[in-house]
Short mmCIF file of C-alpha atoms and ligand atoms in Angstrom, two decimals:
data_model
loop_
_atom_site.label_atom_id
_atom_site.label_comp_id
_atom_site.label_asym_id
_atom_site.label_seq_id
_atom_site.Cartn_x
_atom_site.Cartn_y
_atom_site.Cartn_z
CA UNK A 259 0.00 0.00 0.00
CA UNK A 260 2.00 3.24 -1.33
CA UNK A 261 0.12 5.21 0.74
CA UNK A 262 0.76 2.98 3.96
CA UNK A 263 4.39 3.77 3.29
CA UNK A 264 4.15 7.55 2.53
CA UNK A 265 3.01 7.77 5.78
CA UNK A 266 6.08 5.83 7.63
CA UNK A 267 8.74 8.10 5.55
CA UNK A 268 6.93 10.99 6.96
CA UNK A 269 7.24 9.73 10.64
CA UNK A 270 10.35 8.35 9.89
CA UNK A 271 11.84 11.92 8.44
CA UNK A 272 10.52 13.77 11.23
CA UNK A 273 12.45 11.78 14.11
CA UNK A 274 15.38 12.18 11.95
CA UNK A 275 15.17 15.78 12.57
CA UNK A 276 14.50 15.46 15.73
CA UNK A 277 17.61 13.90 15.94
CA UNK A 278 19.29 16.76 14.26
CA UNK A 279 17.92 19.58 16.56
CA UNK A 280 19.48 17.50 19.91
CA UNK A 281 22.47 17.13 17.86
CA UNK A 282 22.73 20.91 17.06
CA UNK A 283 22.21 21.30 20.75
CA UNK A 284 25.03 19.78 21.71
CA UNK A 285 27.90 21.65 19.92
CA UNK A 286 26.41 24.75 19.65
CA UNK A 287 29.44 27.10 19.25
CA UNK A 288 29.25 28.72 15.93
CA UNK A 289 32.75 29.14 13.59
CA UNK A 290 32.74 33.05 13.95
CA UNK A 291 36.47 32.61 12.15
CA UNK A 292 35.00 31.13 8.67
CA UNK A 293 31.93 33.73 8.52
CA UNK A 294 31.67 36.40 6.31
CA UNK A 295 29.85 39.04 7.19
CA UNK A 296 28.40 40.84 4.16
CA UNK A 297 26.66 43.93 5.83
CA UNK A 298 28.20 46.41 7.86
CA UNK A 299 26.44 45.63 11.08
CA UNK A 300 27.99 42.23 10.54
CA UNK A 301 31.32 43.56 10.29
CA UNK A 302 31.19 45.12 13.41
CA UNK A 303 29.65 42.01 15.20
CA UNK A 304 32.47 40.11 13.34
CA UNK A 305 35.42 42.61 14.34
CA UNK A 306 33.98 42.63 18.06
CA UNK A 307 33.22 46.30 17.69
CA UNK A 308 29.55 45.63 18.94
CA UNK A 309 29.45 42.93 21.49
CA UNK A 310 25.86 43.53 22.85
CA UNK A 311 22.67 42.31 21.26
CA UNK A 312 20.68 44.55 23.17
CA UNK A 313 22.58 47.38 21.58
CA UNK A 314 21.68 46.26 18.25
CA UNK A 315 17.75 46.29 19.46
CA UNK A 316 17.83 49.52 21.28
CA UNK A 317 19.27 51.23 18.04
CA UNK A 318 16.60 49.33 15.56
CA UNK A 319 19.40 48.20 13.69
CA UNK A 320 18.04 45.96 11.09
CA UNK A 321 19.43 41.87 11.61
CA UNK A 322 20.03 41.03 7.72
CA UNK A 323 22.22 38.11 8.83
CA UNK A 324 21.17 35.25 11.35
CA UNK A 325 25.33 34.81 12.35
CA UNK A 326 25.10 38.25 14.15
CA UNK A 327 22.47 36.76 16.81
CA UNK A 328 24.81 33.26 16.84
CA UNK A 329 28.08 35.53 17.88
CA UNK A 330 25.99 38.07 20.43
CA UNK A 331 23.68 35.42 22.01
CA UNK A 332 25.15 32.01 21.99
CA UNK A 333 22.81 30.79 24.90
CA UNK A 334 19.84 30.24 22.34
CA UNK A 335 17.09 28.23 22.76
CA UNK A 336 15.34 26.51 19.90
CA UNK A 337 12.00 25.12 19.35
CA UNK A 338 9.63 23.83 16.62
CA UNK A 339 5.90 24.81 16.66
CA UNK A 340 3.05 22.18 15.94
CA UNK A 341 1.53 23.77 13.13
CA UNK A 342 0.86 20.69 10.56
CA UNK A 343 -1.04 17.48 11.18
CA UNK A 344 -0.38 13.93 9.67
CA UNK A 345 -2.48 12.81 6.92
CA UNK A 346 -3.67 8.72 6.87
CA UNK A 347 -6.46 6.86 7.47
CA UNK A 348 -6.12 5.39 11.10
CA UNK A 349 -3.36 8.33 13.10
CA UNK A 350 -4.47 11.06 10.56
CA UNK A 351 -4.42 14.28 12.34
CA UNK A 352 -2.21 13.68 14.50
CA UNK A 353 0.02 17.01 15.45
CA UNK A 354 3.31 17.58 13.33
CA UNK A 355 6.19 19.92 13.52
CA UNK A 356 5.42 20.45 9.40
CA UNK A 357 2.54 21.44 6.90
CA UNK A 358 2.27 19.75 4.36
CA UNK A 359 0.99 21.53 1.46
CA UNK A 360 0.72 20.35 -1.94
CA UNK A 361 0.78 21.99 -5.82
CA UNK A 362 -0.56 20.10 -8.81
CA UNK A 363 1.49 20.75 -11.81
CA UNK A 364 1.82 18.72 -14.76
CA UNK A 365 4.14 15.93 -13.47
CA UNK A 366 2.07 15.20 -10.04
CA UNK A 367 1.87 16.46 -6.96
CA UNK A 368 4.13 18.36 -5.31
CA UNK A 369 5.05 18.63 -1.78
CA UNK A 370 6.19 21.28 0.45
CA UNK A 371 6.81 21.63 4.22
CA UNK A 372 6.51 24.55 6.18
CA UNK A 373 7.66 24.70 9.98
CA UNK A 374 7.64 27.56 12.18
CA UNK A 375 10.84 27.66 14.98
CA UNK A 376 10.63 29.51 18.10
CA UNK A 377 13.96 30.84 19.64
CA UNK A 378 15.11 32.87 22.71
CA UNK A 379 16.90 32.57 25.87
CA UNK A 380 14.63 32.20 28.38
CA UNK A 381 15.18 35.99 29.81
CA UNK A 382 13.29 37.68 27.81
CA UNK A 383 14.33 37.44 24.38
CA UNK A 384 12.37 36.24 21.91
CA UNK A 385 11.80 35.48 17.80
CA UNK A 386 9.79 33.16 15.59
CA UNK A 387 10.50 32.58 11.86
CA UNK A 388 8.55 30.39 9.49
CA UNK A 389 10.35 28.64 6.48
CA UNK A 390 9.00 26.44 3.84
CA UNK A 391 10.71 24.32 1.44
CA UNK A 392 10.43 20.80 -1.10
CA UNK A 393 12.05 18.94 2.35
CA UNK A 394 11.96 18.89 5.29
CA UNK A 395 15.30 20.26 6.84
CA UNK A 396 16.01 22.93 4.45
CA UNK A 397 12.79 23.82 5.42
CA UNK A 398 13.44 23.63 9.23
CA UNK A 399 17.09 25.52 9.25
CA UNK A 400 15.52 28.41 6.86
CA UNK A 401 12.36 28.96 9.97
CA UNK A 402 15.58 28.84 12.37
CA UNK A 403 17.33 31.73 10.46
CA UNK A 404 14.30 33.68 10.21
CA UNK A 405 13.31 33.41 14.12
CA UNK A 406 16.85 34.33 14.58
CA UNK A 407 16.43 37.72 12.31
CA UNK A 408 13.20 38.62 14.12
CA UNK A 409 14.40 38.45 17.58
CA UNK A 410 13.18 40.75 20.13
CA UNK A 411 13.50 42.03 23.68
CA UNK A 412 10.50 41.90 26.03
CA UNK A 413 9.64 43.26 29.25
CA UNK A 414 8.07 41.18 32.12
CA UNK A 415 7.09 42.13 35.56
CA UNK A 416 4.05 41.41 37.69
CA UNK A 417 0.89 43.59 36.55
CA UNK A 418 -1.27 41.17 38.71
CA UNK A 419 -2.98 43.36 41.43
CA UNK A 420 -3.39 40.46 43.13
CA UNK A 421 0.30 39.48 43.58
CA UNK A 422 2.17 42.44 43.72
CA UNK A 423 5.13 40.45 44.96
CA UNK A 424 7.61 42.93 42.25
CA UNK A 425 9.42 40.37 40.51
CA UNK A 426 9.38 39.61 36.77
CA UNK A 427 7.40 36.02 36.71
CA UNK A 428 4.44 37.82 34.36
CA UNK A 429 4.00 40.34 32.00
CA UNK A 430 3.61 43.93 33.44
CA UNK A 431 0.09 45.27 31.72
CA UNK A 432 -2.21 43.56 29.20
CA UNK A 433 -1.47 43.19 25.55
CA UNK A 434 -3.32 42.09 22.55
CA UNK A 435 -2.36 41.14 19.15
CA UNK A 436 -4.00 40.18 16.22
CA UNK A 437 -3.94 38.68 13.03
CA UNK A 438 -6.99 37.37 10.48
CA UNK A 439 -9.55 36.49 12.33
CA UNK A 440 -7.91 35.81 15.55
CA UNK A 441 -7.33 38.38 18.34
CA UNK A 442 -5.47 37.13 21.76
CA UNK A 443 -5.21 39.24 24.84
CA UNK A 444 -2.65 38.39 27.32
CA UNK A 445 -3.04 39.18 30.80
CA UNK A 446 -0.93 39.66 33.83
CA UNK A 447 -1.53 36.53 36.61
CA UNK A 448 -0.15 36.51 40.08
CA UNK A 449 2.49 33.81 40.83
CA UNK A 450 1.40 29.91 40.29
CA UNK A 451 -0.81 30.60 37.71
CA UNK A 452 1.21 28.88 35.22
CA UNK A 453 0.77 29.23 31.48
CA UNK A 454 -2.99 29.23 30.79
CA UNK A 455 -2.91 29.62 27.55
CA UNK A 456 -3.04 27.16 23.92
CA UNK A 457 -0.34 24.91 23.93
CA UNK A 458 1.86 26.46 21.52
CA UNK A 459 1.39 30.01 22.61
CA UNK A 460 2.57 28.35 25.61
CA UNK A 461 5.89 27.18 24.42
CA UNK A 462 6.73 30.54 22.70
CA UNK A 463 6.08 32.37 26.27
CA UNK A 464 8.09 29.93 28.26
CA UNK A 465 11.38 30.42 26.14
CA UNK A 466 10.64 34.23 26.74
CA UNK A 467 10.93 33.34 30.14
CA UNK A 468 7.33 34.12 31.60
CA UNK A 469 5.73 31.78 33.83
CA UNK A 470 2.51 32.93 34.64
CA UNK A 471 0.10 34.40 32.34
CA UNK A 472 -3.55 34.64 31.60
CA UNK A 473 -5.43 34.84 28.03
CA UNK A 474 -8.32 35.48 26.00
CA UNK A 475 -8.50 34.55 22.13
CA UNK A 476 -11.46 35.30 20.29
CA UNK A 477 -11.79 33.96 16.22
CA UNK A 478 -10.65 31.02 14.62
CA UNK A 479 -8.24 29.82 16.83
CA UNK A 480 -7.69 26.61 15.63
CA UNK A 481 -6.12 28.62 12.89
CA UNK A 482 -2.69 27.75 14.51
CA UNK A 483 -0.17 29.75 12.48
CA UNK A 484 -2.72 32.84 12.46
CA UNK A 485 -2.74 32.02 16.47
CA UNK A 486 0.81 31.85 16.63
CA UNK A 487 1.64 35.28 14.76
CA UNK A 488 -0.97 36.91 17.00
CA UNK A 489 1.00 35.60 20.09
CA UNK A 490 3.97 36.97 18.84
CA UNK A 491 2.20 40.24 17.86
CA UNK A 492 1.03 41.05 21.00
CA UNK A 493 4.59 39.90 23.07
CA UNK A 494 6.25 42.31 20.30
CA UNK A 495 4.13 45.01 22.01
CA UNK A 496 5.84 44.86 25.30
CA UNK A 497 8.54 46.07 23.77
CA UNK A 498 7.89 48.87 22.15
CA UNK A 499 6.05 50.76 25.63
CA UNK A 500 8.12 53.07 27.07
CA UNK A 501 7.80 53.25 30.72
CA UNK A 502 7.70 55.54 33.56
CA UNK A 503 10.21 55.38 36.14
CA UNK A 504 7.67 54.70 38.92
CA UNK A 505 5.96 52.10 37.22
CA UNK A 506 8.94 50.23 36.25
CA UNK A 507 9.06 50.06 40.12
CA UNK A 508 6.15 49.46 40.87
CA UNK A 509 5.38 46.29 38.64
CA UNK A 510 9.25 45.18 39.00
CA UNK A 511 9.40 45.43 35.56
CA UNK A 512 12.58 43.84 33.89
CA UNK A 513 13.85 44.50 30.35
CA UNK A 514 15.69 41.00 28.81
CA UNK A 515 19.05 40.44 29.77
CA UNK A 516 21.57 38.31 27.48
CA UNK A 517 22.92 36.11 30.09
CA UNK A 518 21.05 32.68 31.55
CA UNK A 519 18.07 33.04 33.32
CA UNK A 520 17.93 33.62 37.08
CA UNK A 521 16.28 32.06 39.67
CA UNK A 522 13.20 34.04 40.57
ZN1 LIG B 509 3.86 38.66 41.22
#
């Protein structure tokens, strides 16, 4: 049965980059020596002239090459979003890391995978990408480059008038974000909430390095990668609020720092 066997390769491909990702985890470190920078932002990252990612954020200085966010933040996280689902008769829809999507030309059917990676460090940096391609891993290291180009820095805190306890385990006010037809609020909880929030929303927050949130959504929401850009939408937004002095204080507010995450 071909079809029987189209659906083994696909399981079969996917653990294989699995695989991959724990292997990429394990010798991170990135040849700066044999990288050549082409802009001049990557020059300076190159020549060690700026060291500091959150320079590059706090001057909107556009990332044009993924290597400049591999030399300033080598502590990265990375993550693939659920956004596809198996085909088949007896597991079909089943979650998968890709979506499958197909085009009819002339000589069959055919297929592409998109994946969408999530990246950060856990202390309040944060990107996603999406990449599509014929297979599966080009497919997979393009979303990675692309999260790594639309990194951004957050600020957490504890909005949650019910808390008040002043240290960054929330968000510090309400945000919302949309895109299509959904629309997702997320709300400031005091500490033990947890993550109450869809499950991949939920991933994307936890490698920003909140813990306890709460949320609305309102549309289609099992429109995941419409869900997913809304999440990131709205997170983007707590990063463009400036802040007063006294609220910063007041609702411990804490801007993200490149090193490890501290114990809270
Ligand atoms: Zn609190």
């Amino acid at each position: 049965m071909a079809e029987d066997n189209l659906i083994e390769d696909e399981i079969i491909e996917e653990d294989i980059v699995k695989e991959k990702i724990v292997e990429e985890k394990k010798h991170t470190a990135f040849d700066k020596e044999s990288w050549k920078p082409k802009t001049s932002l990557g020059m300076k990252v190159k020549s060690g002239e700026i060291d500091n990612l959150e320079y590059v954020l706090d001057n909107r200085l556009r990332i044009l090459e993924h290597e400049i966010v591999d030399v300033l933040m080598p502590n990265l996280v990375i993550d693939l979003l659920f956004v596809g689902q198996s085909k088949g008769k007896f597991g079909g829809g089943q979650k998968r890391v890709f979506r499958q999507t197909q085009k009819k030309t002339q000589e069959g059917n055919k297929p592409h995978f998109g994946t969408f990676a999530v990246l950060g460090n856990g202390n309040g940096y944060i990107g996603i990408g999406y990449g599509k391609s014929k297979e599966t891993v080009p497919a997979r290291e393009k979303a990675t480059r692309d999260a790594k180009q639309n990194i951004v820095k957050i600020l957490r805190g504890c909005g949650s008038w019910q808390c008040g306890c002043k240290k960054p385990h929330s968000i510090p006010f309400a945000v919302e974000g949309r895109k299509g037809s959904v629309r997702i609020r997320l709300m400031p909880a005091p500490r033990g909430t947890g993550l109450s929030i869809e499950g991949e929303c939920a991933k994307m927050l936890k490698i920003a390095g909140i813990k306890d949130i709460r949320s609305h959504t309102f549309g289609q929401t099992r429109t995941k990668v419409n869900l997913i850009y809304a999440c990131f939408e709205a997170l983007k937004k707590l990063s463009k609020i400036k802040v007063q002095e006294e609220d910063a204080e007041k609702l411990g507010i804490v801007e993200g720092a490149i090193g490890a995450q501290n114990e809270q």
